[in-house]
Coordinates of C-alpha atoms and ligand atoms in Angstrom, one line a residue:
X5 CA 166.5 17.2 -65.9
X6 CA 169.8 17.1 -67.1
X7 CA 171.7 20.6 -67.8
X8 CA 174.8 21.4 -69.9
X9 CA 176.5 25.2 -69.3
X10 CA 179.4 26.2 -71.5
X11 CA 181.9 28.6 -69.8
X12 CA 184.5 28.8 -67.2
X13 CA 183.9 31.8 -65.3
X14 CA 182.3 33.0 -61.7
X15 CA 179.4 33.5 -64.2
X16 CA 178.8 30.1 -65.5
X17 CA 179.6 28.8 -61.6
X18 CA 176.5 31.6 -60.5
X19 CA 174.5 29.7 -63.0
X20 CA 175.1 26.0 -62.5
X21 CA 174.4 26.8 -58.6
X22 CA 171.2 28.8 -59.2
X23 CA 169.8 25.6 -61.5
X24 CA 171.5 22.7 -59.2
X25 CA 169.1 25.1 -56.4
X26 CA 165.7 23.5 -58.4
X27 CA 165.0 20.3 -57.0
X28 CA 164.1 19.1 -60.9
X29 CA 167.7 20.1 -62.0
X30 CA 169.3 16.4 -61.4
X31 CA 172.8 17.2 -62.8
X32 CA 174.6 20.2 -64.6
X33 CA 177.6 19.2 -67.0
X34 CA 179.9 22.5 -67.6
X35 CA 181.9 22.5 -70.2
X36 CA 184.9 23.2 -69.4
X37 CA 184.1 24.6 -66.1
X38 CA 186.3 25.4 -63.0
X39 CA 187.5 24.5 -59.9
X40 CA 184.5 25.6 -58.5
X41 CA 182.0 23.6 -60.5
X42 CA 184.3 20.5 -60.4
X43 CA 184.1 20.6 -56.9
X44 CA 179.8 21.3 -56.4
X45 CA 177.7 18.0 -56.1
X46 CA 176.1 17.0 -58.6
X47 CA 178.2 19.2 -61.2
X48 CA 180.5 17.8 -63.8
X49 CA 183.3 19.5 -65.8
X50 CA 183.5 17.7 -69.4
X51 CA 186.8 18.4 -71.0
X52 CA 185.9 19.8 -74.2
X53 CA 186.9 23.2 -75.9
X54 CA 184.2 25.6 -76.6
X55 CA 184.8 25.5 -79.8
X56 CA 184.4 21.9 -80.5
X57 CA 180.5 22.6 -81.4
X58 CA 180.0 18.8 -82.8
X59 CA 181.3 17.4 -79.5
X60 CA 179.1 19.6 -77.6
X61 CA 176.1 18.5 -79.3
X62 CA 176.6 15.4 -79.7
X63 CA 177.7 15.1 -75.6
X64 CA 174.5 16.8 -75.2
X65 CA 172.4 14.1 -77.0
X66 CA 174.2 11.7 -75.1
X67 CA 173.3 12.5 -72.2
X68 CA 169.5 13.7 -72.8
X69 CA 170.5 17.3 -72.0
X70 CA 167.2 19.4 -72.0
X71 CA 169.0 22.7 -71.9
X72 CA 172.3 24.2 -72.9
X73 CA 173.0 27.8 -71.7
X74 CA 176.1 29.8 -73.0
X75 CA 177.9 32.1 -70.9
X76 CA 180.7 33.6 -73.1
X77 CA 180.2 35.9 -76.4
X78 CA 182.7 33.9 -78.3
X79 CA 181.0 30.8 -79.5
X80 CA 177.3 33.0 -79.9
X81 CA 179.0 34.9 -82.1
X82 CA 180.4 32.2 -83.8
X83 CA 177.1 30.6 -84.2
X84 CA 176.6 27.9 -81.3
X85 CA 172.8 28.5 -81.2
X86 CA 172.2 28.5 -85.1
X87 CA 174.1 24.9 -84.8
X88 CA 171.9 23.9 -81.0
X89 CA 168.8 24.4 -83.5
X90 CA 170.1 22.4 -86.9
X91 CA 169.3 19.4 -84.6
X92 CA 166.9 20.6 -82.1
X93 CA 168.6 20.9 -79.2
X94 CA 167.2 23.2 -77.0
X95 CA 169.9 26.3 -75.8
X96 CA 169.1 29.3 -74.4
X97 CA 171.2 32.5 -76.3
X98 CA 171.3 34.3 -79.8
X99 CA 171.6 32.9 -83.4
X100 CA 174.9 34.1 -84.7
X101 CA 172.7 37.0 -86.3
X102 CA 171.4 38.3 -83.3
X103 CA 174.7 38.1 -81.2
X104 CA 175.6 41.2 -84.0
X105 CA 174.1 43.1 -81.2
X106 CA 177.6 42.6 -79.2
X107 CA 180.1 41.2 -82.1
X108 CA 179.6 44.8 -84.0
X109 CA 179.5 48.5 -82.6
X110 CA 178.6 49.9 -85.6
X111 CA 176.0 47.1 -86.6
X112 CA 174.5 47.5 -83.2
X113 CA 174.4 51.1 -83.3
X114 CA 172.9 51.0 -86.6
X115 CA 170.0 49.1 -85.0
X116 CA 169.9 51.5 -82.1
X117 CA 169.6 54.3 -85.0
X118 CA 166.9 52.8 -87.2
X119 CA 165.2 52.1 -84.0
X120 CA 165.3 55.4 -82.0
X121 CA 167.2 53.9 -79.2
X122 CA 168.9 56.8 -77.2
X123 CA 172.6 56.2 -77.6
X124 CA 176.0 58.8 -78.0
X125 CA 175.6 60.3 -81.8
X126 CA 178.7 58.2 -83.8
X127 CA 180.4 58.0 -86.4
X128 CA 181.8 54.7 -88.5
X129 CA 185.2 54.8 -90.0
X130 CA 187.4 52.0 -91.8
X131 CA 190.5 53.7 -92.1
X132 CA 192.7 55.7 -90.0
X133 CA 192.7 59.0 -92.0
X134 CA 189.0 59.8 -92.1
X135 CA 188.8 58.4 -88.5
X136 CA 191.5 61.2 -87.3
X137 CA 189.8 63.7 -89.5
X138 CA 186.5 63.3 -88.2
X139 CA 188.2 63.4 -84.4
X140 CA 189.7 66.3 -85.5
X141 CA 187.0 68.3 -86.4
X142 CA 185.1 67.0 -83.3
X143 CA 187.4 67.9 -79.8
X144 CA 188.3 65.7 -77.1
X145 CA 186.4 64.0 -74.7
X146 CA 185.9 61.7 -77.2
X147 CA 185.5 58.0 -77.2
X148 CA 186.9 55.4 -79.7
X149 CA 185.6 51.8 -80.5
X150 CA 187.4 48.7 -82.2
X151 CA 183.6 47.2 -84.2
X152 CA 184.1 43.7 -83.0
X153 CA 184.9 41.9 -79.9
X154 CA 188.7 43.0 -78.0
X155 CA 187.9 41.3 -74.5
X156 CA 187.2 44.8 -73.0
X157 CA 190.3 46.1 -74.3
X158 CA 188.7 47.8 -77.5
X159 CA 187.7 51.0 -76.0
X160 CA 189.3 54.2 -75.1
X161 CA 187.8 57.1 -73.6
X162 CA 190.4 59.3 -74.8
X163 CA 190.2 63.3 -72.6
X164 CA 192.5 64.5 -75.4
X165 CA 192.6 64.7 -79.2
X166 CA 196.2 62.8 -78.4
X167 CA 194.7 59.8 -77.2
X168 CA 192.0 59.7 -79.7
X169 CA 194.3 59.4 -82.2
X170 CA 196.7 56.8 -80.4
X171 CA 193.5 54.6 -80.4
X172 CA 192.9 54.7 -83.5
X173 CA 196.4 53.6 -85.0
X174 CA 196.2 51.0 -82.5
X175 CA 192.8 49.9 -83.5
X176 CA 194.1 50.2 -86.9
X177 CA 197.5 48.8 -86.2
X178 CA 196.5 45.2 -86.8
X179 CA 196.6 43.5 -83.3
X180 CA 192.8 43.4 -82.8
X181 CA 192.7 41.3 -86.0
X182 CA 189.2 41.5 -88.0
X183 CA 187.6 43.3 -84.7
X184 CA 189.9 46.3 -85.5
X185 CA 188.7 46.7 -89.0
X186 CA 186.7 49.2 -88.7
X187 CA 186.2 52.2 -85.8
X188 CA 183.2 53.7 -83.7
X189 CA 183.9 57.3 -82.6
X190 CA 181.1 58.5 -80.2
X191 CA 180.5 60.9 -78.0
X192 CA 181.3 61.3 -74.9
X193 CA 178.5 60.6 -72.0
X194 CA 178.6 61.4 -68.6
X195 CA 176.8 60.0 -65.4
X196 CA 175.9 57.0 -63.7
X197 CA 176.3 53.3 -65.6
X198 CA 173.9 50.7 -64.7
X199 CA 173.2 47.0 -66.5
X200 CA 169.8 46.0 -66.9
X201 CA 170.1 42.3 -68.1
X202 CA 167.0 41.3 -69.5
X203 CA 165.7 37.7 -70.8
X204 CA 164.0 37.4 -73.7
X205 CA 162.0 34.9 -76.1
X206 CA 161.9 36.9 -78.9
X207 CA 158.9 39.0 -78.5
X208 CA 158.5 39.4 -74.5
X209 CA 161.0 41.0 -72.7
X210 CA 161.9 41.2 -68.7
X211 CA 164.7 42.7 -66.9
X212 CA 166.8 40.9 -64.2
X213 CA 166.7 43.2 -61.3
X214 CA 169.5 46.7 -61.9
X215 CA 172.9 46.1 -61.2
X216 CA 176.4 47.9 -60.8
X217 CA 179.8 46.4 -61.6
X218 CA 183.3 48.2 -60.5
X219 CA 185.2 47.7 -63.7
X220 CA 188.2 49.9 -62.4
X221 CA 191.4 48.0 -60.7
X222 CA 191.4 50.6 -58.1
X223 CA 189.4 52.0 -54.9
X224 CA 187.4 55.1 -55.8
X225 CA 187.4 54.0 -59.5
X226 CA 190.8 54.5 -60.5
X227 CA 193.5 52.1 -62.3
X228 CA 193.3 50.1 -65.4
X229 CA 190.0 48.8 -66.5
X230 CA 189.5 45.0 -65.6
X231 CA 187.1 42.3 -66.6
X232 CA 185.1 43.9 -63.6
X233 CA 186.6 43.4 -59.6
X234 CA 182.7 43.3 -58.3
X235 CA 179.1 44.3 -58.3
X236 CA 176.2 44.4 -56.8
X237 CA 171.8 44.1 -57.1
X238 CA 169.5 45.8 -56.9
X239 CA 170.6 48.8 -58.2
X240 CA 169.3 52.1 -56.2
X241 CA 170.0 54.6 -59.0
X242 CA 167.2 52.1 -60.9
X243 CA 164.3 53.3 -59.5
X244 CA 160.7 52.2 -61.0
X245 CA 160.5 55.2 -63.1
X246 CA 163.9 54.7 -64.9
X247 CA 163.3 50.6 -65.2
X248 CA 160.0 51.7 -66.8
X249 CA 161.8 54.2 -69.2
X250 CA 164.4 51.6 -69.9
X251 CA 161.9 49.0 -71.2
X252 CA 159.9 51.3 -73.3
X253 CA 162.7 53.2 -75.1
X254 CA 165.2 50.9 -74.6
X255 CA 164.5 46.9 -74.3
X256 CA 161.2 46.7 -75.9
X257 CA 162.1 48.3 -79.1
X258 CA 165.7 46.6 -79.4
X259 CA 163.4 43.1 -79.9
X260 CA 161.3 45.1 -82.2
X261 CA 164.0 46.2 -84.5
X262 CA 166.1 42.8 -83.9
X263 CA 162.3 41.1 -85.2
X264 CA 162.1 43.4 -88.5
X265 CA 165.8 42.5 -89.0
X266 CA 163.8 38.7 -89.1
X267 CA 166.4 37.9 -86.4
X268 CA 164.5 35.8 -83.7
X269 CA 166.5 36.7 -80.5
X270 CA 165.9 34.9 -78.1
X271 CA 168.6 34.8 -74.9
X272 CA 169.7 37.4 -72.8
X273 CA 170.0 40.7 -74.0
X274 CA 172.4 43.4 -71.7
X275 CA 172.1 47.0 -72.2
X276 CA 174.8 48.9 -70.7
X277 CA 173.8 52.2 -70.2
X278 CA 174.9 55.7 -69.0
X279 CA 172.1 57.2 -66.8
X280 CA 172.6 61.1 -67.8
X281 CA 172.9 63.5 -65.1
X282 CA 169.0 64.4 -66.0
X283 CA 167.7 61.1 -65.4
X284 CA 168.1 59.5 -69.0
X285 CA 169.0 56.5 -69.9
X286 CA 171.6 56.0 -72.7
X287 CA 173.0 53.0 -74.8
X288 CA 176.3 52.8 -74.2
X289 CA 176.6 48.9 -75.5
X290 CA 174.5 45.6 -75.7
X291 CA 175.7 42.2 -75.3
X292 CA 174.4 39.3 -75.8
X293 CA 174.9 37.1 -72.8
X294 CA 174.9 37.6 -69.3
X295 CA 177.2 40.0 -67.8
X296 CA 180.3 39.1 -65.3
X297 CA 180.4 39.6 -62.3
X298 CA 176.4 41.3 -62.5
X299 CA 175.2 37.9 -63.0
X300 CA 177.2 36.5 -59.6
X301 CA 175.4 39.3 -57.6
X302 CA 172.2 38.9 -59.2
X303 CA 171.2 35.3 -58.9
X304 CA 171.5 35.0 -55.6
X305 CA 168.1 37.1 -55.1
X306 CA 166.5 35.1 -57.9
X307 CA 163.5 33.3 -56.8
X308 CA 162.2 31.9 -59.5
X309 CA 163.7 28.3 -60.8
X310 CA 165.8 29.6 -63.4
X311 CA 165.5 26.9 -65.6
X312 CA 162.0 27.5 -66.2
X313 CA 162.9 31.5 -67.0
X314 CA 165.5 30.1 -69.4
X315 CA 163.0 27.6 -71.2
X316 CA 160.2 30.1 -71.3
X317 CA 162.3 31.9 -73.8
X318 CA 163.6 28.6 -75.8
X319 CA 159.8 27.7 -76.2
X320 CA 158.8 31.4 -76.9
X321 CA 156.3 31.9 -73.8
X322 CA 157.6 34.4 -71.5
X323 CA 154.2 36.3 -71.6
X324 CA 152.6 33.6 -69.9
X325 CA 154.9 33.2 -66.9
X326 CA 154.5 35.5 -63.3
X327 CA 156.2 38.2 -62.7
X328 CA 160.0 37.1 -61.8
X329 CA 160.3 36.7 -58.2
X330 CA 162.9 37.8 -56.1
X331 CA 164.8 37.9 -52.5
X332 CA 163.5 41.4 -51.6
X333 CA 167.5 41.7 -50.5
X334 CA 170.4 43.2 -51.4
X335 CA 173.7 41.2 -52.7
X336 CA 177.5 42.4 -53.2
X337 CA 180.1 40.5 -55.1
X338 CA 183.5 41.3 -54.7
X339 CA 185.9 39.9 -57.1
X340 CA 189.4 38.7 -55.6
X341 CA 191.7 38.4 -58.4
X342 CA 195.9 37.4 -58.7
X343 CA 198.5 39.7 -58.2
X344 CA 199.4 41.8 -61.5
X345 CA 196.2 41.5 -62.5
X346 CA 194.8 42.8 -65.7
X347 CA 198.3 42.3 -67.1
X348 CA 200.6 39.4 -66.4
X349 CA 199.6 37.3 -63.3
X350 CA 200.9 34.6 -60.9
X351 CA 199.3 31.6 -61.1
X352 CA 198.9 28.4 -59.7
X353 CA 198.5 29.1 -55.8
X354 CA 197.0 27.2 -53.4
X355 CA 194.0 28.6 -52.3
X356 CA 192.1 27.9 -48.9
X357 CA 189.5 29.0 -46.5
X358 CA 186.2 28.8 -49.3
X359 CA 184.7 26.5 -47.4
X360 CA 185.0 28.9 -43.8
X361 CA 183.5 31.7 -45.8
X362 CA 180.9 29.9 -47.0
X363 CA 180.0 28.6 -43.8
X364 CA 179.4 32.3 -42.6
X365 CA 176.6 32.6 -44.9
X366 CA 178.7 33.9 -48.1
X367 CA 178.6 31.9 -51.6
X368 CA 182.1 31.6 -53.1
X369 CA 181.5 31.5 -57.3
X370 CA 184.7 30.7 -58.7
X371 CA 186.2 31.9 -61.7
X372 CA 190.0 31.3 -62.3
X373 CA 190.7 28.5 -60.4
X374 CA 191.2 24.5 -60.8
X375 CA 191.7 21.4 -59.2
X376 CA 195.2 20.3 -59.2
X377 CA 195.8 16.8 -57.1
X378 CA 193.0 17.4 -55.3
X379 CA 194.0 21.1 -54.3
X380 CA 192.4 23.8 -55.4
X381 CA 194.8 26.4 -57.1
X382 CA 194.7 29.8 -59.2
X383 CA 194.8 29.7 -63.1
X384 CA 193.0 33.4 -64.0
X385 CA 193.6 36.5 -63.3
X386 CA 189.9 36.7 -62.0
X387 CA 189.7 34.1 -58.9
X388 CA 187.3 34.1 -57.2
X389 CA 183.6 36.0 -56.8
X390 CA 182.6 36.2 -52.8
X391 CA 179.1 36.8 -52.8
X392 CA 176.5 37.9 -49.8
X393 CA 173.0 38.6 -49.8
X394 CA 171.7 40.6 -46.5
X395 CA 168.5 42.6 -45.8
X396 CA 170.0 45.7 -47.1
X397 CA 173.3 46.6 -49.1
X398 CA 175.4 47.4 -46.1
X399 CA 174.3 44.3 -44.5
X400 CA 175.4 42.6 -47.6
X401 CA 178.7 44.6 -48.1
X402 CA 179.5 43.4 -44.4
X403 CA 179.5 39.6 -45.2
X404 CA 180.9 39.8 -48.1
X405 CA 184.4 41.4 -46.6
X406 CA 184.0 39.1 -43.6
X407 CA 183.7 36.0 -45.7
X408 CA 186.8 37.2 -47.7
X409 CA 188.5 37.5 -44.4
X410 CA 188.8 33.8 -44.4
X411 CA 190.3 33.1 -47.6
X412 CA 193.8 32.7 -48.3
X413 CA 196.5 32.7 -51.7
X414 CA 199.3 33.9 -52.3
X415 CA 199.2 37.4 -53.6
X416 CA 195.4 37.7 -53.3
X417 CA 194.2 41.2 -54.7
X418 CA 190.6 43.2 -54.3
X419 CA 188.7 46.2 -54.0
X420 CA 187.9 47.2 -50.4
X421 CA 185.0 49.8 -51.8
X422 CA 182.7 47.7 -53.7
X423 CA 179.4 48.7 -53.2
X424 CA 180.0 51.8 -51.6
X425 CA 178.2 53.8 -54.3
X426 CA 175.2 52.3 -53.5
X427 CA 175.5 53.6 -50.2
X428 CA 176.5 56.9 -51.3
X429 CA 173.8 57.7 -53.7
Ligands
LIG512 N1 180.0 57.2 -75.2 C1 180.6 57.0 -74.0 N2 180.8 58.0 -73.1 C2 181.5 57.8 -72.0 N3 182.0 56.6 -71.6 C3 181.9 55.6 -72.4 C4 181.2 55.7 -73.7 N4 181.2 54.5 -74.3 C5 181.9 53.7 -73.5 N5 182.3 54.3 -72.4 C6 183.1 53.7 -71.2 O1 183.9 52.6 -71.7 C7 183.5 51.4 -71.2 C8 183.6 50.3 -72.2 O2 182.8 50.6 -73.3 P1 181.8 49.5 -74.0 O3 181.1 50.1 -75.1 O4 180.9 49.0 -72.9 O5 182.8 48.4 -74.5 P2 183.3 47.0 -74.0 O6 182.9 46.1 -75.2 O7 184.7 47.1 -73.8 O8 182.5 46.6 -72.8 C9 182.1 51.7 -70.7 O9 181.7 50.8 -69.6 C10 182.1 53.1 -70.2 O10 182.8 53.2 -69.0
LIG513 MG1 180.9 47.2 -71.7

């Protein structure tokens, strides 16, 4: 079985590993992939842009690919899927309509409202007046939303009435193009964040097991907010009591209200939530993909082939299949990224030493990197993703740092705390 991915991050190198694990999975083409899945056996990188949707499909029919998995939000919100199922090709993701969920704050937390989804009460403004106004008569902490998708750089949780209304002129200033059309002003939550990613065929619904990501630069949470420096799975704060809560108030009636929308999701669905100080879980966001770096940590306790998880949803039989198995382990990733990262990085440095830590029992998922004459050298801000799985989250925090021990580039950055929560809580 032959199996295209679209993406070129640690994400979409977590996912061609975990399918090239299935001994049916005979070859995964990535399009455009990385260094890292240019350099796995039995892994191709095609060199087409992801948003060439005719010369994916037609690459897929080529080549008899049976499945097609998106990583990225971009091309499911530009309608990938809707154009996958104009010619039958089985892909696993949203229609254009159901990626909503993530391309639109203020359509997803309509949907969250008609559906009694606990979320942060909010507000939906489309110009800067009535935005400041309503801010205004509200106080600080508040928290301010660009609608559509900024790359993580849409949100500010302002602590003063100052900042709230710096956000909004810069929402409304223009430079997040149609995405800064309109604004979400919420409320401001406090407590714990957890993902729950969950698969989903439409109707059936099952979470991934909990995870954490570090989206803060710095140790001890502080710095700039990132693309996320690590994570890790299972979750402790996720105990069986709040994984229960969160699929009856939370997962199961999102796919409701998605179905009476007549929008037929079937994909992964994320819920990013705010665990309240009393045990709650709260919205805070959905997406409509997998999350990165959760999905790096996560996959590595996945037992279950996951091309047969992925086509259970495609063919709309997720009821029928066993419960998911998993590693009963822990696993920590810890993001290395370039110097200067989240704002202007170095790139193009020669990296070494993946192969020593992977031969101490890590997996090394690769995210900005590429082949150049044969060497392998940085072209992201986010590098690499070292990954270790032990029998309990210290264990896996402990080979994770050791395996990073043995990589080398120039100006390599990371967190040295990842994890630790876990530990604390
Ligand atoms: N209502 C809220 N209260 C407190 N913090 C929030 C709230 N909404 C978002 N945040 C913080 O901002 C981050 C980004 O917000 P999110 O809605 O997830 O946007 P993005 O699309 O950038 O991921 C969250 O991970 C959380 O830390
Ligand atoms: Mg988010």
């Amino acid at each position: 079985m032959k199996v295209l991915v679209i993406g070129n991050g640690g994400r979409e190198h977590a996912i061609a590993w975990k399918l090239l694990q299935s001994p049916e999975i005979t070859q995964v083409f990535c399009i455009p992939g990385n260094g890292g899945t240019a350099t796995t056996p039995k892994c191709r990188n095609v060199s087409l842009s992801i948003d060439d949707f005719e010369g994916m499909l037609r690459f897929a029919q080529v080549q008899g690919v049976a499945l097609t998995v998106v990583g990225p939000e971009l091309p499911l919100s530009q309608g990938i899927v809707d154009f996958f199922h104009s010619a039958e090709a089985p892909i696993f993701g949203p229609t254009k309509k159901g990626a909503q969920i993530e391309s639109s704050k203020a359509w997803a937390k309509e949907l969250m409202q008609s559906a009694g989804i606990p979320t942060a009460a909010s507000a939906v403004f489309k110009d800067a007046a009535s935005a400041v106004a309503y801010v205004q008569q509200q106080g600080a902490p508040i928290v301010i939303k660009a609608d559509g998708l900024a790359s993580g750089k849409g949100v500010t949780v302002a602590m003063t009435l100052e900042q709230a209304e710096e956000a909004i002129a810069k929402i409304f200033s223009g430079q997040f193009g149609a995405a800064g059309e309109m604004v979400v002003i919420e409320e401001y939550l406090t407590g714990q964040e957890l993902s729950v990613l969950a698969i989903t065929d439409g109707l059936t619904i099952r979470p991934l097991l909990p995870a954490q990501d570090h989206k803060r630069l710095g140790d001890g949470d502080i710095g700039p907010n990132t693309g996320g420096m690590g994570a890790y799975a299972p979750a402790p704060i996720a105990t069986s009591e709040l994984m229960a809560k969160i699929q009856t108030k939370v997962l199961e009636p999102a796919i409701a209200a998605l179905r009476e929308q007549g929008i037929d999701y079937r994909g992964c669905l994320y819920a990013g939530l705010m665990i309240t100080p009393s045990g709650e879980p709260m919205v805070i966001e959905f997406n409509c993909r997998f999350g990165d770096p959760e999905t790096q940590a996560i996959l590595p306790l996945l037992d279950t082939p996951l091309e047969k998880l992925l086509l259970a949803c495609i063919e709309r039989r997720l009821e029928k299949m066993p419960p998911i198995a998993w590693k009963p382990q822990a696993s920590v990733c810890v993001v290395m990224a370039a110097s200067g990262y989240p704002e202007k990085v170095e790139l193009g440095k020669f990296i070494t030493g993946i192969g020593k830590a992977e031969a101490s029992g890590a997996v090394v998922f690769q995210a900005g990197t590429k082949l150049k004459n044969n060497s392998l050298i940085t072209s992201g801000g986010r590098v690499l993703g070292v990954t270790a799985t032990g029998s309990n989250i210290q264990a896996a925090i402990a080979s994770a740092y050791s395996a990073i021990e043995s990589i080398d580039y120039d100006g390599a950055i990371f967190r040295k705390d990842i994890a630790s929560r876990a530990i604390a809580s």
